[in-house]
Amino acid sequence: MASPELEQALQDIALNKKTSIDLRRCNIDDEGVARLAEALKTNTTVTELDLSENRITAASGARLAEVLKTNTTLTRLVLFVCRDVHLDRVLSRHCPSLPLSPSSRATSRPPLSLPLF
């Protein structure tokens, strides 16, 4: 069963109600990230998503990378202390054109601030 925080976030995303979603320490796993990723595919308001201290693995990283290929609104993804400490590598492998810092090569998307550690 999903946490109440995740359910609320999914509603907020669907209604384009918030620009920042904080889901730190909400016990979100790969299934929860899959639901978030699906909701974020068409969202145009969320600019920041904090998934720190959840049970997120490389599989979730791949799902998030796929979303970031098309969702250019999300510019800050926070993944401190997640299960897989190499999520930055996963995101880079699945979405090589994704600018992970201001020093990355120029693209049409703003740099994604991605604090991982």
Short mmCIF file of C-alpha atoms in Angstrom, two decimals:
data_model
loop_
_atom_site.label_atom_id
_atom_site.label_comp_id
_atom_site.label_asym_id
_atom_site.label_seq_id
_atom_site.Cartn_x
_atom_site.Cartn_y
_atom_site.Cartn_z
CA MET A 1 0.00 0.00 0.00
CA ALA A 2 1.32 3.43 -0.97
CA SER A 3 1.98 6.06 1.65
CA PRO A 4 -0.57 8.85 2.13
CA GLU A 5 2.14 11.33 1.09
CA LEU A 6 2.65 9.54 -2.23
CA GLU A 7 -1.10 9.42 -2.88
CA GLN A 8 -1.39 13.15 -2.15
CA ALA A 9 1.59 13.92 -4.39
CA LEU A 10 0.06 11.93 -7.24
CA GLN A 11 -3.17 13.92 -6.89
CA ASP A 12 -1.24 17.20 -6.81
CA ILE A 13 0.73 16.22 -9.91
CA ALA A 14 -2.42 15.20 -11.78
CA LEU A 15 -4.08 18.52 -10.94
CA ASN A 16 -0.93 20.59 -11.64
CA LYS A 17 -1.29 22.04 -8.14
CA LYS A 18 2.32 22.25 -6.94
CA THR A 19 5.75 23.17 -8.23
CA SER A 20 7.64 21.35 -5.48
CA ILE A 21 6.98 17.81 -4.25
CA ASP A 22 8.73 16.65 -1.07
CA LEU A 23 8.57 12.88 -0.56
CA ARG A 24 11.60 12.45 1.71
CA ARG A 25 11.44 9.43 4.00
CA CYS A 26 8.06 8.23 2.68
CA ASN A 27 9.11 4.60 2.19
CA ILE A 28 8.67 4.86 -1.58
CA ASP A 29 9.88 1.85 -3.55
CA ASP A 30 10.21 1.07 -7.25
CA GLU A 31 6.45 0.65 -7.65
CA GLY A 32 5.86 4.09 -6.17
CA VAL A 33 8.47 5.64 -8.45
CA ALA A 34 6.80 3.96 -11.43
CA ARG A 35 3.53 5.67 -10.49
CA LEU A 36 5.30 9.00 -10.03
CA ALA A 37 7.10 8.64 -13.35
CA GLU A 38 3.83 7.98 -15.15
CA ALA A 39 2.24 11.05 -13.55
CA LEU A 40 5.24 13.26 -14.38
CA LYS A 41 5.26 12.36 -18.07
CA THR A 42 2.69 15.03 -18.86
CA ASN A 43 3.03 17.34 -15.86
CA THR A 44 4.05 20.92 -16.61
CA THR A 45 4.21 22.46 -13.14
CA VAL A 46 6.51 20.36 -10.93
CA THR A 47 10.00 21.83 -11.02
CA GLU A 48 11.43 20.08 -7.95
CA LEU A 49 11.05 16.51 -6.69
CA ASP A 50 12.75 15.25 -3.52
CA LEU A 51 12.84 11.46 -3.18
CA SER A 52 15.63 11.34 -0.61
CA GLU A 53 15.89 8.49 1.89
CA ASN A 54 13.53 6.14 0.07
CA ARG A 55 13.95 2.58 -1.22
CA ILE A 56 14.84 3.64 -4.75
CA THR A 57 16.96 1.33 -6.90
CA ALA A 58 18.61 1.50 -10.31
CA ALA A 59 15.33 0.38 -11.90
CA SER A 60 13.69 3.54 -10.57
CA GLY A 61 16.60 5.60 -11.81
CA ALA A 62 16.00 4.26 -15.30
CA ARG A 63 12.29 5.15 -15.08
CA LEU A 64 13.10 8.67 -13.91
CA ALA A 65 15.63 9.09 -16.72
CA GLU A 66 12.98 8.15 -19.28
CA VAL A 67 10.63 10.80 -17.87
CA LEU A 68 13.39 13.41 -17.94
CA LYS A 69 13.83 12.86 -21.67
CA THR A 70 10.45 14.47 -22.28
CA ASN A 71 9.59 16.41 -19.12
CA THR A 72 11.60 19.62 -19.33
CA THR A 73 9.78 21.30 -16.45
CA LEU A 74 11.44 19.23 -13.72
CA THR A 75 14.77 20.93 -13.03
CA ARG A 76 15.70 19.62 -9.56
CA LEU A 77 15.67 15.97 -8.58
CA VAL A 78 16.95 15.20 -5.09
CA LEU A 79 18.01 11.62 -4.32
CA PHE A 80 20.07 11.81 -1.13
CA VAL A 81 20.66 8.50 0.68
CA CYS A 82 18.67 6.23 -1.57
CA ARG A 83 19.20 2.48 -1.77
CA ASP A 84 21.28 2.62 -4.96
CA VAL A 85 24.22 4.99 -4.52
CA HIS A 86 24.95 5.02 -8.25
CA LEU A 87 21.72 6.60 -9.45
CA ASP A 88 23.69 9.39 -11.13
CA ARG A 89 25.36 6.78 -13.37
CA VAL A 90 22.02 5.15 -14.13
CA LEU A 91 20.47 8.47 -15.09
CA SER A 92 23.46 9.36 -17.27
CA ARG A 93 23.42 5.97 -19.02
CA HIS A 94 19.70 6.07 -19.81
CA CYS A 95 19.58 9.75 -20.68
CA PRO A 96 23.05 10.81 -21.90
CA SER A 97 21.87 14.21 -23.15
CA LEU A 98 20.56 15.15 -19.72
CA PRO A 99 22.51 18.10 -18.31
CA LEU A 100 23.21 17.17 -14.70
CA SER A 101 24.99 20.38 -13.77
CA PRO A 102 25.42 23.92 -15.06
CA SER A 103 28.78 22.95 -16.58
CA SER A 104 27.19 20.31 -18.81
CA ARG A 105 27.00 20.90 -22.53
CA ALA A 106 24.32 23.24 -23.77
CA THR A 107 20.91 21.78 -24.49
CA SER A 108 17.43 23.21 -24.86
CA ARG A 109 16.58 22.11 -21.33
CA PRO A 110 17.73 23.96 -18.21
CA PRO A 111 20.40 22.16 -16.19
CA LEU A 112 19.02 19.56 -13.83
CA SER A 113 20.25 19.98 -10.29
CA LEU A 114 20.80 16.43 -9.13
CA PRO A 115 22.24 16.17 -5.61
CA LEU A 116 22.88 12.49 -4.95
CA PHE A 117 25.12 12.38 -1.90
#
